[in-house]
Amino acid sequence: MHDRSALGPADVDDATLTAMVADLLGASPEDVRLLTSSADPVSYDLPALTTLGRTWVRGTATVSGATEDFTFFVKHVQCWTRSEIFAQLPPPLQATAAKNVPWRTEPLAYRSRMHENLPDGLLMPRALGVFDLDELSSAVWMEEIPAVDVTWDLARYEHAAHLLGRFAGSPAMAPFGRVGAFDWTVSAYTDGRLTHQVVPALFDDNVWRHPLVAEAFGDELRDRLRASGARLRAYTDELETMPTGASHGDACPNNLLVRADRPGFTMIDFGFLHVQPLGFDLGQLLVGDVQIGRRGSEDLVDRAEACLNAYHAGLAAEGVEIPLTQLRRAHALHLMLFTGLSTVPLEHLGGPLTTEKQTLAAERAALARFSLDLLDATG
């Protein structure tokens, strides 16, 4: 009747589960009796630095004699030094890399009162329990979100951008940008991954001779990316002078759930919640799905302009006045540093040359060109 073994160390005892079920169903624990419970892992096709497991926990319970169903989504997070991806890093880089990826931020966000301070139109899942499993891992038990599959048309992107602007500009949100107490800057990213991995690859002729890269990117794009890589420090310094605000950190459509019963979006995955230069969340909103091959780049120019204006209006709605030209420049710098320089598909250079890889490389090249053009236009 009870099999939650799939949770591993993220499981709780029956008394704790009963209390969470009571909270979820709005009942008193003494009126709730567990009948059944099971745990089923969630398949996920994208690599994750700090997420060890995602699990559905479902079951039944009696509440004052009446049988009720319950569902939880359990997210098991850990320090990324325990991940397979970290183990693949060269040993000389591991000490620095260990400091640059937060894992405690998400549990702390769910323990906070951030959900009470989100701008109208934004929600986050209700956490029924947050448990520290050891010094390097935690589990978050949260409600099921009745998300629906929708088309991300231009209007939806604009709505999301407007709300992300409000998120960044809201005075009520300001304290929660640092809820993770994580010491991180743009420089930490550029001095780490970009300096030691990405930019050296741009200057490696063998990379550009690979047929996947040579066909999609070509010599002109290679030279432009190398020129930007050479200006890495100047771009970083400039971006760090820009005004800042709260940032989700990974506001791609996959992390902005749409539900049929409420307007707006339910935000998930707060691992990179932080204070960032204004416009930071526009990057993943616009290009996150293109990077992983879920969306093409053909409408990127129009979406980018519409979302920039909507984000700017969202900031203004929260009383933040910033010239549109300055916001555009901040967005261009961020897009170049966090997307443009990393577009060469290094992770796909092994194995056979497939049509899928060629399509992805072509879209990555389009992202590189868009990032470079935007940077040139705002310089």
Coordinates of C-alpha atoms in Angstrom, one line a residue, residues 13-343:
D13 CA 8.2 9.3 7.5
D14 CA 4.5 8.6 7.4
A15 CA 3.8 11.1 10.2
T16 CA 5.4 13.9 8.2
L17 CA 3.7 12.9 5.0
T18 CA 0.4 12.9 6.9
A19 CA 1.0 16.4 8.1
M20 CA 1.8 17.6 4.6
V21 CA -1.3 15.9 3.1
A22 CA -3.4 17.6 5.8
D23 CA -1.9 21.0 4.9
L24 CA -2.4 20.3 1.1
L25 CA -6.0 19.4 1.6
G26 CA -6.8 22.0 4.2
A27 CA -7.5 19.6 7.0
S28 CA -6.2 19.0 10.5
P29 CA -3.5 16.2 10.8
E30 CA -5.6 14.4 13.4
D31 CA -8.4 14.1 10.9
V32 CA -6.2 12.5 8.2
R33 CA -5.2 8.9 7.8
L34 CA -2.9 7.7 5.0
L35 CA -4.2 4.8 2.9
T36 CA -1.8 4.5 0.0
S37 CA 1.3 6.3 -1.3
S38 CA 3.7 5.7 -4.2
A39 CA 6.6 7.4 -5.8
D40 CA 7.3 7.6 -9.6
P41 CA 10.4 9.3 -11.0
V42 CA 9.9 12.0 -13.6
S43 CA 11.8 11.5 -16.9
Y44 CA 13.6 14.7 -17.9
D45 CA 15.7 15.0 -21.1
L46 CA 17.8 18.1 -20.2
P47 CA 21.0 17.9 -18.2
A48 CA 20.8 19.5 -14.7
L49 CA 23.6 20.7 -12.6
T50 CA 22.0 20.6 -9.2
T51 CA 18.9 18.5 -9.6
L52 CA 19.4 14.9 -8.5
G53 CA 15.7 13.8 -8.9
R54 CA 12.2 14.8 -9.7
T55 CA 9.5 12.5 -8.4
W56 CA 5.7 12.4 -8.3
V57 CA 4.3 11.2 -5.0
R58 CA 0.6 10.1 -5.3
G59 CA -1.7 8.5 -2.9
T60 CA -5.0 8.4 -1.0
A61 CA -6.0 9.3 2.5
T62 CA -9.2 9.6 4.5
V63 CA -10.1 13.1 5.7
S64 CA -12.7 13.0 8.4
G65 CA -13.8 9.6 6.9
A66 CA -14.0 10.7 3.3
T67 CA -11.4 9.4 0.8
E68 CA -9.3 12.0 -0.9
D69 CA -6.5 11.8 -3.5
F70 CA -3.3 13.7 -3.1
T71 CA -0.3 14.5 -5.3
F72 CA 3.1 16.1 -4.6
F73 CA 6.0 17.0 -6.8
V74 CA 9.3 16.3 -5.0
K75 CA 12.5 18.0 -6.2
H76 CA 15.8 16.6 -4.8
V77 CA 18.6 19.2 -5.2
Q78 CA 22.2 18.9 -4.3
C79 CA 25.6 20.7 -4.6
W80 CA 26.8 20.3 -8.2
T81 CA 30.1 18.9 -7.0
R82 CA 28.2 15.6 -6.7
S83 CA 27.0 15.7 -10.3
E84 CA 28.4 13.7 -13.2
I85 CA 28.8 17.0 -15.1
F86 CA 31.1 18.3 -12.4
A87 CA 33.2 15.1 -12.5
Q88 CA 33.9 15.7 -16.2
L89 CA 35.6 19.1 -15.5
P90 CA 39.4 19.2 -15.5
P91 CA 40.7 18.9 -11.9
P92 CA 42.4 22.3 -12.0
L93 CA 39.0 24.0 -12.7
Q94 CA 37.0 22.1 -10.1
A95 CA 37.8 24.2 -7.1
T96 CA 36.8 27.4 -8.8
A97 CA 33.8 25.9 -10.5
A98 CA 32.5 24.5 -7.2
K99 CA 31.9 28.0 -6.0
N100 CA 30.0 29.3 -9.0
V101 CA 26.9 27.3 -9.1
P102 CA 24.3 27.7 -6.3
W103 CA 22.2 24.9 -5.0
R104 CA 20.8 26.2 -1.7
T105 CA 19.0 29.1 -3.4
E106 CA 15.9 27.1 -4.5
P107 CA 15.2 25.5 -1.1
L108 CA 15.7 28.9 0.6
A109 CA 13.3 30.6 -1.9
Y110 CA 10.6 28.0 -1.1
R111 CA 11.2 28.6 2.6
S112 CA 10.9 32.3 2.2
R113 CA 7.8 34.5 1.8
M114 CA 8.6 35.3 -1.8
H115 CA 5.3 33.8 -2.9
E116 CA 3.4 36.5 -1.0
N117 CA 5.3 39.3 -2.8
L118 CA 5.2 38.3 -6.4
P119 CA 3.7 40.8 -8.8
D120 CA 0.1 40.1 -9.9
G121 CA 0.2 37.6 -12.7
L122 CA 3.1 35.6 -11.3
L123 CA 2.8 32.6 -9.0
M124 CA 5.2 30.0 -7.6
P125 CA 4.3 26.5 -6.5
R126 CA 3.2 26.1 -2.9
A127 CA 5.9 24.3 -0.8
L128 CA 4.4 21.9 1.7
G129 CA 7.8 20.9 3.1
V130 CA 11.5 21.7 2.6
F131 CA 13.9 19.3 4.2
D132 CA 17.7 19.4 4.5
L133 CA 18.9 15.8 3.8
D134 CA 22.6 16.5 4.6
E135 CA 25.0 19.3 4.3
L136 CA 25.0 19.3 0.5
S137 CA 21.4 18.3 -0.4
S138 CA 17.8 19.2 0.2
A139 CA 14.3 18.1 -0.9
V140 CA 11.4 20.3 -1.7
W141 CA 7.8 18.9 -1.5
M142 CA 5.4 21.1 -3.5
E143 CA 1.9 21.1 -4.8
E144 CA 1.1 19.8 -8.3
I145 CA 0.6 22.6 -10.8
P146 CA -2.2 21.9 -13.3
A147 CA -0.1 23.2 -16.3
V148 CA -1.4 23.1 -19.8
D149 CA 0.4 22.9 -23.1
V150 CA 0.1 26.2 -25.0
T151 CA 1.4 27.9 -28.0
W152 CA 4.0 30.6 -27.2
D153 CA 3.0 33.2 -29.7
L154 CA 4.2 36.8 -29.7
A155 CA 1.5 38.0 -27.3
R156 CA 2.4 35.3 -24.7
Y157 CA 6.1 36.3 -25.0
E158 CA 5.2 39.9 -24.5
H159 CA 3.1 39.1 -21.5
A160 CA 5.9 37.1 -19.9
A161 CA 8.4 39.9 -20.6
H162 CA 6.2 42.5 -19.0
L163 CA 5.8 40.4 -15.9
L164 CA 9.5 39.7 -15.7
G165 CA 10.1 43.4 -15.9
R166 CA 7.7 43.9 -13.0
F167 CA 9.5 41.1 -11.2
A168 CA 12.8 42.9 -11.6
G169 CA 11.5 46.3 -10.7
S170 CA 9.2 45.5 -7.8
P171 CA 10.4 46.9 -4.5
A172 CA 8.7 44.0 -2.7
M173 CA 10.8 41.6 -4.7
A174 CA 14.2 43.3 -4.0
P175 CA 15.1 41.4 -0.8
F176 CA 14.4 38.0 -2.4
G177 CA 17.0 38.5 -5.1
R178 CA 19.5 37.7 -2.4
V179 CA 17.5 35.0 -0.6
G180 CA 20.2 32.4 -1.5
A181 CA 23.0 34.5 0.2
F182 CA 25.1 33.4 -2.8
D183 CA 28.1 35.5 -3.7
W184 CA 28.0 35.6 -7.5
T185 CA 28.7 38.2 -10.1
V186 CA 28.8 38.4 -13.9
S187 CA 32.6 38.3 -13.5
A188 CA 32.4 35.0 -11.7
Y189 CA 30.8 33.5 -14.8
T190 CA 33.1 35.2 -17.4
D191 CA 36.2 34.5 -15.4
G192 CA 35.2 30.9 -15.0
R193 CA 33.4 29.1 -17.8
L194 CA 34.0 31.7 -20.5
T195 CA 37.6 32.3 -19.8
H196 CA 38.7 28.7 -19.3
Q197 CA 36.4 26.8 -21.7
V198 CA 34.4 28.8 -24.1
V199 CA 36.8 31.5 -25.4
P200 CA 39.8 29.1 -25.8
A201 CA 37.5 26.9 -28.0
L202 CA 36.8 29.9 -30.2
F203 CA 40.5 30.3 -30.9
D204 CA 41.0 26.6 -31.6
D205 CA 41.3 26.1 -35.3
N206 CA 40.4 22.4 -35.0
V207 CA 36.9 23.4 -33.8
W208 CA 36.3 25.5 -36.8
R209 CA 37.5 22.8 -39.2
H210 CA 34.9 20.4 -37.9
P211 CA 32.3 20.0 -40.7
L212 CA 29.4 20.7 -38.3
V213 CA 30.8 24.1 -37.3
A214 CA 32.4 25.0 -40.7
E215 CA 29.1 24.5 -42.5
A216 CA 26.9 26.4 -40.1
F217 CA 29.1 29.2 -38.9
G218 CA 31.7 30.0 -41.6
D219 CA 34.7 32.2 -41.5
E220 CA 32.9 35.6 -41.1
L221 CA 31.0 34.4 -38.0
R222 CA 34.2 32.8 -36.6
D223 CA 36.1 36.1 -36.9
R224 CA 33.3 38.1 -35.3
L225 CA 33.0 35.7 -32.4
R226 CA 36.7 35.7 -31.8
A227 CA 36.7 39.5 -31.8
S228 CA 34.0 39.5 -29.2
G229 CA 35.9 36.9 -27.2
A230 CA 38.9 39.2 -27.2
R231 CA 36.7 41.9 -25.6
L232 CA 35.4 39.6 -22.9
R233 CA 36.7 41.8 -20.0
A234 CA 35.4 45.0 -21.5
Y235 CA 31.9 43.7 -22.0
T236 CA 31.9 42.2 -18.5
D237 CA 32.9 45.5 -16.9
E238 CA 30.3 47.4 -18.9
L239 CA 27.5 45.1 -18.0
E240 CA 28.4 45.3 -14.3
T241 CA 27.9 49.0 -14.4
M242 CA 24.2 48.6 -15.3
P243 CA 21.3 49.1 -12.8
T244 CA 20.2 45.8 -11.2
G245 CA 17.0 44.1 -10.0
A246 CA 15.7 40.7 -8.9
S247 CA 16.1 38.1 -11.6
H248 CA 14.7 34.6 -11.9
G249 CA 17.9 33.6 -13.7
D250 CA 16.5 31.0 -16.1
A251 CA 13.2 32.4 -17.3
C252 CA 12.8 30.2 -20.3
P253 CA 9.3 29.2 -21.4
N254 CA 9.9 25.8 -19.8
N255 CA 10.1 27.5 -16.4
L256 CA 7.0 29.7 -16.9
L257 CA 4.1 27.3 -16.6
V258 CA 0.7 28.3 -17.9
R259 CA -2.4 26.9 -16.2
A260 CA -6.0 26.9 -17.4
D261 CA -7.5 28.1 -14.1
R262 CA -5.5 31.3 -13.6
P263 CA -3.9 34.0 -15.8
G264 CA -0.2 34.7 -16.0
F265 CA 2.5 32.2 -15.2
T266 CA 3.7 30.0 -12.4
M267 CA 7.4 30.3 -12.1
I268 CA 9.5 27.2 -11.3
D269 CA 13.2 26.3 -10.9
F270 CA 14.6 29.1 -8.8
G271 CA 18.2 27.8 -8.6
F272 CA 19.6 30.9 -10.2
L273 CA 17.4 33.4 -8.5
H274 CA 19.7 36.4 -7.9
V275 CA 20.2 40.2 -8.3
Q276 CA 21.3 40.8 -11.9
P277 CA 21.6 43.7 -14.4
L278 CA 18.2 44.8 -15.6
G279 CA 17.1 42.9 -18.7
F280 CA 18.9 39.7 -17.6
D281 CA 15.8 37.5 -17.8
L282 CA 15.1 38.5 -21.4
G283 CA 17.9 36.3 -22.6
Q284 CA 16.5 32.9 -21.7
L285 CA 13.0 34.0 -22.4
L286 CA 14.0 34.8 -26.0
V287 CA 16.6 32.2 -26.8
G288 CA 16.3 29.3 -24.3
D289 CA 14.1 27.2 -26.6
V290 CA 16.2 28.0 -29.6
Q291 CA 19.4 26.9 -27.9
I292 CA 18.0 23.4 -27.2
G293 CA 16.3 23.0 -30.5
R294 CA 12.7 23.4 -29.4
R295 CA 12.1 26.5 -31.4
G296 CA 13.5 28.1 -34.6
S297 CA 15.1 31.6 -34.8
E298 CA 13.2 32.9 -37.7
D299 CA 11.1 35.3 -35.6
L300 CA 13.8 36.3 -33.2
V301 CA 14.2 39.9 -34.3
D302 CA 10.5 40.7 -33.9
R303 CA 10.2 38.8 -30.6
A304 CA 13.2 40.5 -29.2
E305 CA 12.0 44.0 -29.9
A306 CA 8.5 43.3 -28.6
C307 CA 9.8 41.7 -25.4
L308 CA 12.3 44.5 -24.8
N309 CA 9.5 47.1 -24.9
A310 CA 7.2 44.9 -22.8
Y311 CA 9.9 44.4 -20.2
H312 CA 10.7 48.1 -20.2
A313 CA 7.0 48.8 -19.6
G314 CA 7.0 46.3 -16.7
L315 CA 9.8 48.1 -15.1
A316 CA 8.0 51.4 -15.4
A317 CA 4.9 49.9 -13.9
E318 CA 6.9 49.3 -10.8
G319 CA 8.4 52.8 -10.8
V320 CA 11.7 52.0 -12.3
E321 CA 12.8 54.5 -14.9
I322 CA 15.6 53.5 -17.2
P323 CA 16.2 54.8 -20.7
L324 CA 15.2 52.2 -23.3
T325 CA 18.6 52.6 -25.0
Q326 CA 20.4 51.7 -21.8
L327 CA 18.2 48.6 -21.3
R328 CA 18.8 47.6 -24.9
R329 CA 22.5 47.8 -24.3
A330 CA 22.4 45.8 -21.1
H331 CA 20.3 43.2 -22.9
A332 CA 22.8 43.0 -25.8
L333 CA 25.8 42.7 -23.4
H334 CA 24.1 39.9 -21.5
L335 CA 23.0 38.1 -24.6
M336 CA 26.5 38.2 -26.0
L337 CA 28.2 37.0 -22.8
F338 CA 25.7 34.3 -21.8
T339 CA 24.5 33.1 -25.2
G340 CA 26.4 34.4 -28.2
L341 CA 29.9 33.4 -27.2
S342 CA 28.6 29.9 -26.3
T343 CA 26.7 29.1 -29.5

